[in-house]
Coordinates of C-alpha atoms in Angstrom, one line a residue:
X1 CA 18.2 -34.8 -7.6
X2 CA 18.0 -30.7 -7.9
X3 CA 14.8 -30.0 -9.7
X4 CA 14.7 -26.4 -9.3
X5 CA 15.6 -24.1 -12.1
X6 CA 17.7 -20.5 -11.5
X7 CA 17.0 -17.1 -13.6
X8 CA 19.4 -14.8 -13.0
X9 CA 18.1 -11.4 -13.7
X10 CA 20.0 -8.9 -15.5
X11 CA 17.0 -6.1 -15.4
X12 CA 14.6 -7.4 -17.8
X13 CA 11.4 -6.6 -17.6
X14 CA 11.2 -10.0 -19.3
X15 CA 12.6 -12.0 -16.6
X16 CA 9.3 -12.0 -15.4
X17 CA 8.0 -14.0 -18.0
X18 CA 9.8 -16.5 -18.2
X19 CA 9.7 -17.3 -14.1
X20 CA 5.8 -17.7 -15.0
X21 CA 6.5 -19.8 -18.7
X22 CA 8.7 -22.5 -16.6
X23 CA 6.0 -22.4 -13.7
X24 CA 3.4 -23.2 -16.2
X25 CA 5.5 -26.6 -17.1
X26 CA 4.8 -27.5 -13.5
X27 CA 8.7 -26.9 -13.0
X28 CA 9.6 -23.9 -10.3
X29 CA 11.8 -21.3 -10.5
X30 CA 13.6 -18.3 -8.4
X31 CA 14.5 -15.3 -9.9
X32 CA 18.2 -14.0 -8.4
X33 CA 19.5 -10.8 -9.5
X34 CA 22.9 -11.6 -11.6
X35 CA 25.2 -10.2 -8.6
X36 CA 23.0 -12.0 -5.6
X37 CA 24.0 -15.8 -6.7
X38 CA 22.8 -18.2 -4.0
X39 CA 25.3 -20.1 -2.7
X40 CA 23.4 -23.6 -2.8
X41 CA 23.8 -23.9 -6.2
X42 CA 23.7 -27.9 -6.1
X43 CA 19.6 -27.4 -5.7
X44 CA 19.1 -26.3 -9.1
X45 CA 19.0 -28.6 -12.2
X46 CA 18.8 -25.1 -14.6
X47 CA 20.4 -21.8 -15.3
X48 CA 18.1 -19.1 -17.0
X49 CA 20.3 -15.7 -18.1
X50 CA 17.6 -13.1 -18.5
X51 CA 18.0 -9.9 -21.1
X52 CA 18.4 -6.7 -19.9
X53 CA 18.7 -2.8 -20.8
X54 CA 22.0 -2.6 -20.9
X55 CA 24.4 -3.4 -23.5
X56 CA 27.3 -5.4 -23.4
X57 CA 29.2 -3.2 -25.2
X58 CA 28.9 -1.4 -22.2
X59 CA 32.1 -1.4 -19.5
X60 CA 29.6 -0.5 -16.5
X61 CA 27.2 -3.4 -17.7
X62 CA 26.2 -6.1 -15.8
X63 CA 28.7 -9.1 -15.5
X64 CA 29.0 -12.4 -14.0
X65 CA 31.8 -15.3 -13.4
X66 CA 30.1 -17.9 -16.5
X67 CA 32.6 -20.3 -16.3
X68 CA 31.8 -21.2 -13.0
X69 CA 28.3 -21.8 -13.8
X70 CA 29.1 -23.7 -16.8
X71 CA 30.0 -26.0 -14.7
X72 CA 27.1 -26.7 -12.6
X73 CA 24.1 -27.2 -15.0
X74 CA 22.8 -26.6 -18.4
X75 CA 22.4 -23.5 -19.5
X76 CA 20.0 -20.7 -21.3
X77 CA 21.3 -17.6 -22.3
X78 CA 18.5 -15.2 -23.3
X79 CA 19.0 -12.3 -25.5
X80 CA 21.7 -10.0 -23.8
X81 CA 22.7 -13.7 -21.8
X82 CA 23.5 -15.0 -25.4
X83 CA 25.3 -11.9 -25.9
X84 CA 27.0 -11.8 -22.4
X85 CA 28.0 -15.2 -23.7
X86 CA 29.1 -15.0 -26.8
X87 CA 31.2 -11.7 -26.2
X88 CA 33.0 -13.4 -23.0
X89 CA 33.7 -16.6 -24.6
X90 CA 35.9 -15.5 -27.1
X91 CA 33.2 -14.1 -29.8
X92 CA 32.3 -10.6 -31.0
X93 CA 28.9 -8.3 -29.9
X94 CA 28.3 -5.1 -32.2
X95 CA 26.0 -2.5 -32.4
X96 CA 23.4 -3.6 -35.2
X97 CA 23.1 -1.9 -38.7
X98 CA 19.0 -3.1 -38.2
X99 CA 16.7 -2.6 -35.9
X100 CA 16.0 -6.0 -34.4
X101 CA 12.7 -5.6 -32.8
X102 CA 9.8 -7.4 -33.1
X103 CA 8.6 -10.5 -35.1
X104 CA 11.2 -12.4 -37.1
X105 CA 11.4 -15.9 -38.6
X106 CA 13.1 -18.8 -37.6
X107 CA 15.3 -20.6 -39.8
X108 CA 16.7 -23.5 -38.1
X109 CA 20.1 -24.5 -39.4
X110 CA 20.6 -27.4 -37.2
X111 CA 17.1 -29.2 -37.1
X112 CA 18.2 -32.0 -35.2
X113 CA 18.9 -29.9 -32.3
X114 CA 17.2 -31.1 -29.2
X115 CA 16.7 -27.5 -27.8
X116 CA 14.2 -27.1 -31.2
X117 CA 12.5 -30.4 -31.6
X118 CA 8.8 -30.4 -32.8
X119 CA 9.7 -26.7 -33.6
X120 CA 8.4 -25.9 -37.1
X121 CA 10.5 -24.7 -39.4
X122 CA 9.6 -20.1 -40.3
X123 CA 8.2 -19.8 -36.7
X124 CA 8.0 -17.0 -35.4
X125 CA 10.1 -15.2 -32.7
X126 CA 10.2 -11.9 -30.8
X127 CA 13.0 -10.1 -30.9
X128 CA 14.1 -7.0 -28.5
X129 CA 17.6 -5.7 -28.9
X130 CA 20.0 -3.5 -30.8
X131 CA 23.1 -5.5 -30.2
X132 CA 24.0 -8.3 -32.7
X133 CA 26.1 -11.2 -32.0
X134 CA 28.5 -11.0 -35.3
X135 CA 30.9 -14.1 -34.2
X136 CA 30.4 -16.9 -32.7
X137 CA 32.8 -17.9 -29.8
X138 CA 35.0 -20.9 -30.8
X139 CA 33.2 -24.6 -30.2
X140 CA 30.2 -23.5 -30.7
X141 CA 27.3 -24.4 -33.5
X142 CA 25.0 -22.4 -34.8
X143 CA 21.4 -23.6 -34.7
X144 CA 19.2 -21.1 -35.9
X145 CA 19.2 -17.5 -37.8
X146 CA 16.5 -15.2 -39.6
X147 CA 16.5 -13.4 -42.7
X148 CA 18.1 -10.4 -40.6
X149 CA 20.0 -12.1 -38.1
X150 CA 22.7 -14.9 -38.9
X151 CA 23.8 -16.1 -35.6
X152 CA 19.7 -15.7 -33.6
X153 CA 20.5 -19.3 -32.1
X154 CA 23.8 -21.2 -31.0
X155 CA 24.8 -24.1 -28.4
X156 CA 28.5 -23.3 -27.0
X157 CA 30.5 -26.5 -26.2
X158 CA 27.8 -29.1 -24.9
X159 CA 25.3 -27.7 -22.4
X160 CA 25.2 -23.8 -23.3
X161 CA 22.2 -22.5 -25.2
X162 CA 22.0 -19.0 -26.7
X163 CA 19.0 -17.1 -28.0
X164 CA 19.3 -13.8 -29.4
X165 CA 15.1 -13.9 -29.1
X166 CA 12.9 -14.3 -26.4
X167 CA 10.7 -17.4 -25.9
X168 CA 8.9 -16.0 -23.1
X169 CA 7.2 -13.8 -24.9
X170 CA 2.8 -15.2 -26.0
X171 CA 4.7 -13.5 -29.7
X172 CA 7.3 -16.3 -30.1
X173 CA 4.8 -19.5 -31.1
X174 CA 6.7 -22.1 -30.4
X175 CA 8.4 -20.4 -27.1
X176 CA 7.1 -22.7 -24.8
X177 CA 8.2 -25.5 -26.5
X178 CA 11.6 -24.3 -26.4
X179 CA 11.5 -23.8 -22.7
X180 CA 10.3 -27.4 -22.4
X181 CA 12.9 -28.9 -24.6
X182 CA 15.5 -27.5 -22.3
X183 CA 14.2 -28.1 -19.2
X184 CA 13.0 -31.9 -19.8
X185 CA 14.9 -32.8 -22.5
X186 CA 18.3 -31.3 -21.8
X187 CA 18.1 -30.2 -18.2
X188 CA 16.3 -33.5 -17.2
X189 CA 14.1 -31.9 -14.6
X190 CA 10.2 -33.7 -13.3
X191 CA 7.4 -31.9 -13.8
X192 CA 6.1 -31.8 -10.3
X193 CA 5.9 -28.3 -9.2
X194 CA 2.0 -28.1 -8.4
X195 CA -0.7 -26.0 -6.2
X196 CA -0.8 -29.1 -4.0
X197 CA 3.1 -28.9 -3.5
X198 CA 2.8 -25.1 -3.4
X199 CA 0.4 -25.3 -0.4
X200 CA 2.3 -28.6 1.5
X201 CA 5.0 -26.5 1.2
X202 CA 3.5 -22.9 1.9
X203 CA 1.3 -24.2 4.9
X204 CA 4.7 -26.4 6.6
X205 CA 6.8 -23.1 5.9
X206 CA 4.0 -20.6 7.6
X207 CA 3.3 -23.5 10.5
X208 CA 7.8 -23.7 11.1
X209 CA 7.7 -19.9 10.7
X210 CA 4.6 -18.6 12.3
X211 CA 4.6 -21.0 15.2
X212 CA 2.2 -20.3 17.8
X213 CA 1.8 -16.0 17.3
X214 CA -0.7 -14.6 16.2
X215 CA -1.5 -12.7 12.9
X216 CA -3.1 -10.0 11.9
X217 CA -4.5 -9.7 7.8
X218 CA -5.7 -7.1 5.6
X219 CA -8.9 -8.4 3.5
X220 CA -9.9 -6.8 0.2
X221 CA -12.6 -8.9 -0.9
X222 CA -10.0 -10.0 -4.1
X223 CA -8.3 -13.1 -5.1
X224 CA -4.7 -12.2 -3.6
X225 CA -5.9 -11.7 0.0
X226 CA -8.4 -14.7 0.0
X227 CA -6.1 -16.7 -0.9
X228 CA -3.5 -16.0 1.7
X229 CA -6.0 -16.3 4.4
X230 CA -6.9 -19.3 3.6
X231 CA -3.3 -20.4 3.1
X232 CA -2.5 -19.0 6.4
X233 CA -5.9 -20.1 8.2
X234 CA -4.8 -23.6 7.2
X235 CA -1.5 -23.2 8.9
X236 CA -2.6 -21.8 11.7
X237 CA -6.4 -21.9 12.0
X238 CA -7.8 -19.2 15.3
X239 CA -4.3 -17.4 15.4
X240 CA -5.5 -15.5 12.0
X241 CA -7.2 -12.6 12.6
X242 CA -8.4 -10.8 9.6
X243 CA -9.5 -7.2 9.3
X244 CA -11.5 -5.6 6.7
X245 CA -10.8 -1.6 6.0
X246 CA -13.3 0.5 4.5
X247 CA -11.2 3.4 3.2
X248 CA -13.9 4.7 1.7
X249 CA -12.6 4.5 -1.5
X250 CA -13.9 1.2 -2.5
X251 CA -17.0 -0.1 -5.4
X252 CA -20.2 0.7 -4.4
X253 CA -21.8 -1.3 -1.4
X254 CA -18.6 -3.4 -1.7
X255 CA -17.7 -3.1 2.1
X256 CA -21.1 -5.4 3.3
X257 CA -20.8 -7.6 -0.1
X258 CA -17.2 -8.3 0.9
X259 CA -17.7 -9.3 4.4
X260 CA -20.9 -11.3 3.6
X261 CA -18.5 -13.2 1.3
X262 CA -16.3 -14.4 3.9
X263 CA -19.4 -15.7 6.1
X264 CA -18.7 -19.0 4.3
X265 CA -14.7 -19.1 4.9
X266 CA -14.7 -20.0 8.3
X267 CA -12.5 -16.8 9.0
X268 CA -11.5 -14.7 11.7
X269 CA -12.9 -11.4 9.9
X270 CA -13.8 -7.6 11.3
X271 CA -15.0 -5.0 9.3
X272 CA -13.8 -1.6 10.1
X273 CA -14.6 1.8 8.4
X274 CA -11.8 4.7 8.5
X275 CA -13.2 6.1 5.4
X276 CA -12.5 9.5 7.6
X277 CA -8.7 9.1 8.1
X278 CA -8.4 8.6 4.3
X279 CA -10.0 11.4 2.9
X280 CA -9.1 13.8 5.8
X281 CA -4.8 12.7 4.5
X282 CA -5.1 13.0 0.8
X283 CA -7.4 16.2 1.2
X284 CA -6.3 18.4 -2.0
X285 CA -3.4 15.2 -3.1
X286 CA -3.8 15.3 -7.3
X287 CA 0.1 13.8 -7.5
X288 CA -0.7 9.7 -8.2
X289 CA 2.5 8.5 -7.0
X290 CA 1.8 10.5 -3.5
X291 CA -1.4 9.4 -3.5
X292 CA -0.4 5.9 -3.6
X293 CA 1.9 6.4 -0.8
X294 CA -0.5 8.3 1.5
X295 CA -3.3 5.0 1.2
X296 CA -0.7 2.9 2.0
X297 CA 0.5 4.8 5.4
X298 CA -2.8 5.3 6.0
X299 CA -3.6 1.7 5.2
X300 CA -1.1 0.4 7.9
X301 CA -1.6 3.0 10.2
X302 CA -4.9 1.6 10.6
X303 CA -4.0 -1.9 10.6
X304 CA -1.6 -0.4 13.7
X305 CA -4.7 0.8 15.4
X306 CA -7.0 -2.8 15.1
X307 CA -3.5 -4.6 16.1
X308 CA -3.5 -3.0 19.1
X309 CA -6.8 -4.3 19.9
X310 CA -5.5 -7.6 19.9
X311 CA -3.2 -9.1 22.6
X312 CA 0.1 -10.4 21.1
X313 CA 0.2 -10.4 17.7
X314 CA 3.5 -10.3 16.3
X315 CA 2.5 -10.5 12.4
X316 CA 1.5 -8.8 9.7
X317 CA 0.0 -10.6 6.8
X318 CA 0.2 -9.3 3.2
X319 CA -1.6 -10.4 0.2
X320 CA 1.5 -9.6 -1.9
X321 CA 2.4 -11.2 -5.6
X322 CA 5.0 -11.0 -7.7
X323 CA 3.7 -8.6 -10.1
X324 CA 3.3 -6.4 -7.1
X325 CA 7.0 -6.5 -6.3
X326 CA 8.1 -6.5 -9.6
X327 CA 6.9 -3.1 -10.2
X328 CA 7.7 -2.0 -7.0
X329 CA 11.5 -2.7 -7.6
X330 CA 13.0 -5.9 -9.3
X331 CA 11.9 -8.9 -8.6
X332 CA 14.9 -9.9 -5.9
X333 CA 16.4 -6.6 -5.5
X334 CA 17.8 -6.8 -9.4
X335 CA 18.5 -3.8 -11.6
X336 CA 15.1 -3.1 -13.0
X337 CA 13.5 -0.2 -12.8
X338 CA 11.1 1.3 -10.6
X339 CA 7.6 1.5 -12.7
X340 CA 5.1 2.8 -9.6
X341 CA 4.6 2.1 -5.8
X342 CA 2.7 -0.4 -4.6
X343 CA 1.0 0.1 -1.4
X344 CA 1.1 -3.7 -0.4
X345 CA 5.4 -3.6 -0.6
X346 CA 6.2 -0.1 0.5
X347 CA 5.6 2.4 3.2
X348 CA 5.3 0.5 6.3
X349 CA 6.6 2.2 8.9
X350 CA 9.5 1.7 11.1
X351 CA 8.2 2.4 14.1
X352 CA 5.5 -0.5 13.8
X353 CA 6.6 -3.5 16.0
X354 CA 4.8 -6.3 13.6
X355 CA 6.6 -8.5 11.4
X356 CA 5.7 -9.1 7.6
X357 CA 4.2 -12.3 6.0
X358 CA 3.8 -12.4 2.6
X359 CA 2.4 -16.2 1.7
X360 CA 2.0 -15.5 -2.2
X361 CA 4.7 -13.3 -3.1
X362 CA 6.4 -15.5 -5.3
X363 CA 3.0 -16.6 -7.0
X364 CA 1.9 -14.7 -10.1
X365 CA -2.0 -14.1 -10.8
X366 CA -2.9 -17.1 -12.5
X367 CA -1.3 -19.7 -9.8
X368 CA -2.9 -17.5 -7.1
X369 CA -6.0 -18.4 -8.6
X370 CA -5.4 -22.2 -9.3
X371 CA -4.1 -22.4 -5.6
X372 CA -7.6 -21.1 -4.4
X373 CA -9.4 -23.2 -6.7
X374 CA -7.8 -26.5 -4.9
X375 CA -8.5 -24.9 -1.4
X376 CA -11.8 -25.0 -2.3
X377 CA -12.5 -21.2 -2.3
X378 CA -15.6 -19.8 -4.0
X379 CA -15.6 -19.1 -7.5
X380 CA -17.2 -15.8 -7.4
X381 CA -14.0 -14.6 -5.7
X382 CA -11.6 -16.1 -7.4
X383 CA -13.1 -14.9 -10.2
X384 CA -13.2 -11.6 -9.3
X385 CA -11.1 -9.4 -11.7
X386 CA -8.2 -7.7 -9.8
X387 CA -8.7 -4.2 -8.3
X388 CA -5.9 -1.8 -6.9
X389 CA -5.3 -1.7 -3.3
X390 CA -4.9 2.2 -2.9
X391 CA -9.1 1.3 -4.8
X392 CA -10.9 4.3 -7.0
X393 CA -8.1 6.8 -5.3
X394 CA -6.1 6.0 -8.5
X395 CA -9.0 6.0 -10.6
X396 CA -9.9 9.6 -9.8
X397 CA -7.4 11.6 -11.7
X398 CA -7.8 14.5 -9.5
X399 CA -8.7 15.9 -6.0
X400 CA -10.6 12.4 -4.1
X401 CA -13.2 13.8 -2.4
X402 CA -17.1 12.3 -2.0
X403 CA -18.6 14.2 -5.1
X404 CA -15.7 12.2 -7.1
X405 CA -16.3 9.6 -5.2
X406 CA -19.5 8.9 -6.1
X407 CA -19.5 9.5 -9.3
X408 CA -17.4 6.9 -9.9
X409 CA -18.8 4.5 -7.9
X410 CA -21.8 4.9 -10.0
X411 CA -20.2 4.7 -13.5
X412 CA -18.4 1.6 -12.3
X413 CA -21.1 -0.3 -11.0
X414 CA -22.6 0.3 -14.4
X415 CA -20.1 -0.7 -16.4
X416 CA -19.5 -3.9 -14.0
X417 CA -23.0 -4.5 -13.8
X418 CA -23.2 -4.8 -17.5
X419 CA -20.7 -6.9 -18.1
X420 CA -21.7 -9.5 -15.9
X421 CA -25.4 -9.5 -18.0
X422 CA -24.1 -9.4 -21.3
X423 CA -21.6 -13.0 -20.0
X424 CA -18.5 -10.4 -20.9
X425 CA -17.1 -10.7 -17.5
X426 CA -15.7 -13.6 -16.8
X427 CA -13.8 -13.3 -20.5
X428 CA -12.1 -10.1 -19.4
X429 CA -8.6 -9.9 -17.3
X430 CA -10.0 -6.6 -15.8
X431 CA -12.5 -4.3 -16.1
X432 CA -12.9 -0.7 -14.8
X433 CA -13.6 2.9 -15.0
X434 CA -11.7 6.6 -14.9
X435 CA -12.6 9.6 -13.6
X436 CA -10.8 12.4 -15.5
X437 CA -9.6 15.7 -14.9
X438 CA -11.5 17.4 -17.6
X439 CA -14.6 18.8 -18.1
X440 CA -16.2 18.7 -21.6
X441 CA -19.3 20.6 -23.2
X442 CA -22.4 18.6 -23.7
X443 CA -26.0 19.3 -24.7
X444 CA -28.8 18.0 -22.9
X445 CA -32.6 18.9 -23.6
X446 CA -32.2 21.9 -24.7
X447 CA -29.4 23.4 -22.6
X448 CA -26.0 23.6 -22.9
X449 CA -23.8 21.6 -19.9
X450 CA -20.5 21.4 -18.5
X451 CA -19.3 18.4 -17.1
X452 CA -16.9 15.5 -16.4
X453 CA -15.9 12.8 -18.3
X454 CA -15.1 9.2 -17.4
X455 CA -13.2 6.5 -19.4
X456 CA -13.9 2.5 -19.6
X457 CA -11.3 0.3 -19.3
X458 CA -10.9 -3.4 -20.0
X459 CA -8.0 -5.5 -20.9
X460 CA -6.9 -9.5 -21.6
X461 CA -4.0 -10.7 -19.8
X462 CA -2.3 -13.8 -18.1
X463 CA -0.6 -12.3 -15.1
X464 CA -0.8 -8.5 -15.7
X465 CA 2.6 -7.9 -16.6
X466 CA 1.3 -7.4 -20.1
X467 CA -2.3 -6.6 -21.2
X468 CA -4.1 -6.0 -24.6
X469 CA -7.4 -4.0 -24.7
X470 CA -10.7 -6.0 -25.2
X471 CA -12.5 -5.3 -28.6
X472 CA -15.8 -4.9 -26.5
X473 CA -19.2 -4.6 -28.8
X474 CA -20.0 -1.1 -30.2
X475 CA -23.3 -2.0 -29.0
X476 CA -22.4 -2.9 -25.4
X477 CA -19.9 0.0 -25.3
X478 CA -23.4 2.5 -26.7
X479 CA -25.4 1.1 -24.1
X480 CA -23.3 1.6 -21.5
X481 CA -22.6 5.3 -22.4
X482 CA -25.7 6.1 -22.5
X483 CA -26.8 4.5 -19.6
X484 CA -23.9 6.3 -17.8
X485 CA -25.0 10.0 -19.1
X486 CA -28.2 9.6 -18.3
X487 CA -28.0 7.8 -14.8
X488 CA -25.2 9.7 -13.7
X489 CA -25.3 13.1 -12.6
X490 CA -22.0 15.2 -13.4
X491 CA -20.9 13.3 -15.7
X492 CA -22.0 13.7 -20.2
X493 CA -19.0 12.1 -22.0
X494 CA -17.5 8.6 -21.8
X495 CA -14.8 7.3 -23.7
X496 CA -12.9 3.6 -24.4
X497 CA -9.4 3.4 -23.5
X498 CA -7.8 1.0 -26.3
X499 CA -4.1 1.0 -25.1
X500 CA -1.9 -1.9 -24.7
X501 CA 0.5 -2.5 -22.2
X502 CA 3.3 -1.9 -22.8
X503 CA 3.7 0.7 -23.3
X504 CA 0.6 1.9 -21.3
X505 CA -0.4 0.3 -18.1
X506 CA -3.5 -1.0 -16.8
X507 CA -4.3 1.5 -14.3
X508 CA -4.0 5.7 -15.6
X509 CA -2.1 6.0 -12.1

């Protein structure tokens, strides 16, 4: 029996979410873009219709045969889903007199409706559009409204379920229960989607794959590539060579703590600097987005030259996750937008000969993580809060040079450092520090100085598509400043970045 569930992605920056909210019911998922439908549609027991930017109003927006997917499984419409819906089934979509963003209440007309069982009554949702759906399409029955919005829930004929809300979203409190009614109550799918089925699976995949070539692996010291070797050194044991760059822009003494880390892997591991070739190639580079793309030429460019060095490999291993994609492009070549490069998806080069591997692309943060844990990797790296590939060269917001460079190798092993004494570590998503592109006047002794100033940053999140700041102590945060100014030559102001993303992002580049 199919046990699978679809999401077809209409260019939601949602769609995301709610791959990850029916993961965490142990129930896995695939994200399809709405006009790349697989074919085998007998191996899913679900249909998810993300939201999207467009509106349906819209002649040029997306639009997909429904009827024929009616017919397969049970479906959930999602915001502009319940609206592709309603407006193709015979109902009306208009543009809406109110603004219907943000928190609302649920008032459920139809309690006895399996899709909101054990959902209380005034819950609230999250809503995120400025369509309305103002009639229902015929044989359908409305199961929920709020005080602004009559028709925010329906089921059309027997196995179609429309939300004008999103129950991804942490904001809707009852939005996983939702998910769960219609995936194990309606859609009658088994909760066995697990790290021990991800790995039987990943490892039998890599080993039918992979066969007997060999593979070649960047290390970073984080979660994402630790995990993927050991994925991969599981599959394939000696054939896994793993390579360590330095490029010179990583935290201080992090190149001989990273590879002492990996003593205890039982891995195929190199350390190599080309700190030289980085700095010589984004020389006078300000521009983030061309940053990013010079570290990741660079990056493989260098993984060209230790490749070489080995006889035979054919592969290229990546430590890639689906955040990492997902801001790259969409998440399967759907109609979302482009937020910035990512130097683990883009940039390689056509003229190298080796093929791509990407174990974890399909995994989001957390599962990364629980797949490690049951590998048996230490915590001290899977604990480790994420850090950018292209490293401080985004956290420099100006020329990367070494006076830059160790400045803010300085600040952020300060910041880090305290932290990890104060037990504030291990509660934070990720932790960090800025170098900006400003100089600010200061007062020291007696005289008057000049100098930069650097910016904290620490956020909460689940899987880094969304991220609050951290209300850190005032006391820890006056500590740290003035351990910063004083320790720290070149630099006499620090600030605390409290923005949330959206609409921020985690990183200033």
């Amino acid at each position: 029996m199919p046990n699978n569930v679809l999401i077809l992605d209409f260019g939601s920056q949602y769609t995301q979410l709610i791959a990850r909210r029916v993961r965490e019911l142990n129930i896995y998922s695939e994200i399809y873009p709405y006009n790349k439908i697989p074919k085998n549609l007998d191996s899913f027991g679900g249909l998810i219709l993300s939201g999207s930017p467009f509106s349906v109003r819209d002649h040029n927006s997306p639009r997909i045969d429904l009827l024929k997917l009616f017919n397969n499984f049970p479906v959930l419409a999602v915001c502009y889903g319940a609206q592709l819906v309603a407006q193709e089934m015979g109902g009306s979509v208009v543009s809406s007199n109110i603004r219907e963003y943000g928190r609302a209440n649920l008032n459920l007309n139809n309690k006895k409706s399996i899709l909101f069982k054990d959902v209380k009554n005034k819950s609230q949702v999250w809503m995120s559009h400025s369509d309305t759906i103002k009639k229902l399409p015929n044989k359908s029955t409305l199961l929920a409204s709020t005080d602004d919005v009559e028709n925010v829930a329906f089921k059309y004929y027997e196995n179609v379920y429309c939300l004008q809300f999103h129950p991804e979203v942490y904001h809707t409190t009852f939005g996983e229960k939702i998910l769960e009614n219609f995936l194990i109550n309606i859609c009658n799918l088994k909760q066995i989607w697990t790290p021990a089925s991800f790995i039987d699976e990943a490892v039998n995949k890599l080993k039918s794959e992979i066969k007997n070539d060999k593979v070649i692996l960047g290390l970073s010291g984080g979660v994402d590539s630790s995990v993927a070797a050991a994925i991969l050194n599981k599959s394939i044991g000696k054939n896994l060579y793993c390579v360590f760059v330095n490029n010179g822009l990583l935290r201080k003494n992090e190149f001989n703590d990273v590879l002492n880390q990996y003593k205890k892997m039982d891995l195929n591991v190199i350390g190599v600097d080309y700190s030289e070739d980085f700095y010589k190639n984004l020389k006078g580079i300000i521009d983030p987005e061309i940053k990013r793309k010079i570290i990741g030429r660079v990056f493989i460019e260098s993984f060209e030259k230790e490749s070489k060095k080995i006889k035979n490999v054919k592969w290229l291993a990546q430590g890639t996750i689906y955040p990492d994609v997902i801001e790259s492009i969409s998440a399967t070549g759907g109609p979302s937008s482009t937020i910035k490069s990512h130097h683990n998806v883009g940039g390689l080069p056509e003229k190298m000969k080796l093929k791509v591997i990407e174990p974890l692309k399909l995994l989001f943060k957390d599962e990364v993580r629980k797949v490690g844990g049951f590998l048996g990797i230490d915590k001290s790296i899977l604990g480790r809060h994420p850090f950018p590939g292209p490293g401080l060269g985004i956290r420099i917001l100006d020329e990367i040079n070494l006076e830059n460079i160790n400045i803010l190798q300085e600040v952020d092993d300060i910041f880090i450092s305290g932290l990890k004494e104060e037990g504030l570590y291990d509660k934070i998503w990720q932790a960090g520090a800025i170098l900006l592109p400003v100089k600010s006047v200061g007062v020291m002794g007696d005289e008057r100085t000049y100098e930069k100033c650097v910016a904290l940053r620490a956020v909460e999140s689940t899987d880094g598509m969304t991220a609050d700041w951290v209300n850190l102590p005032y006391n820890f945060l006056q500590d740290i400043s003035n351990k910063i100014i004083n320790r720290v030559k070149g630099v006499n102001r620090v600030v605390y970045d409290i923005s949330s993303k959206p609409p921020a992002t985690i990183e200033w580049e």
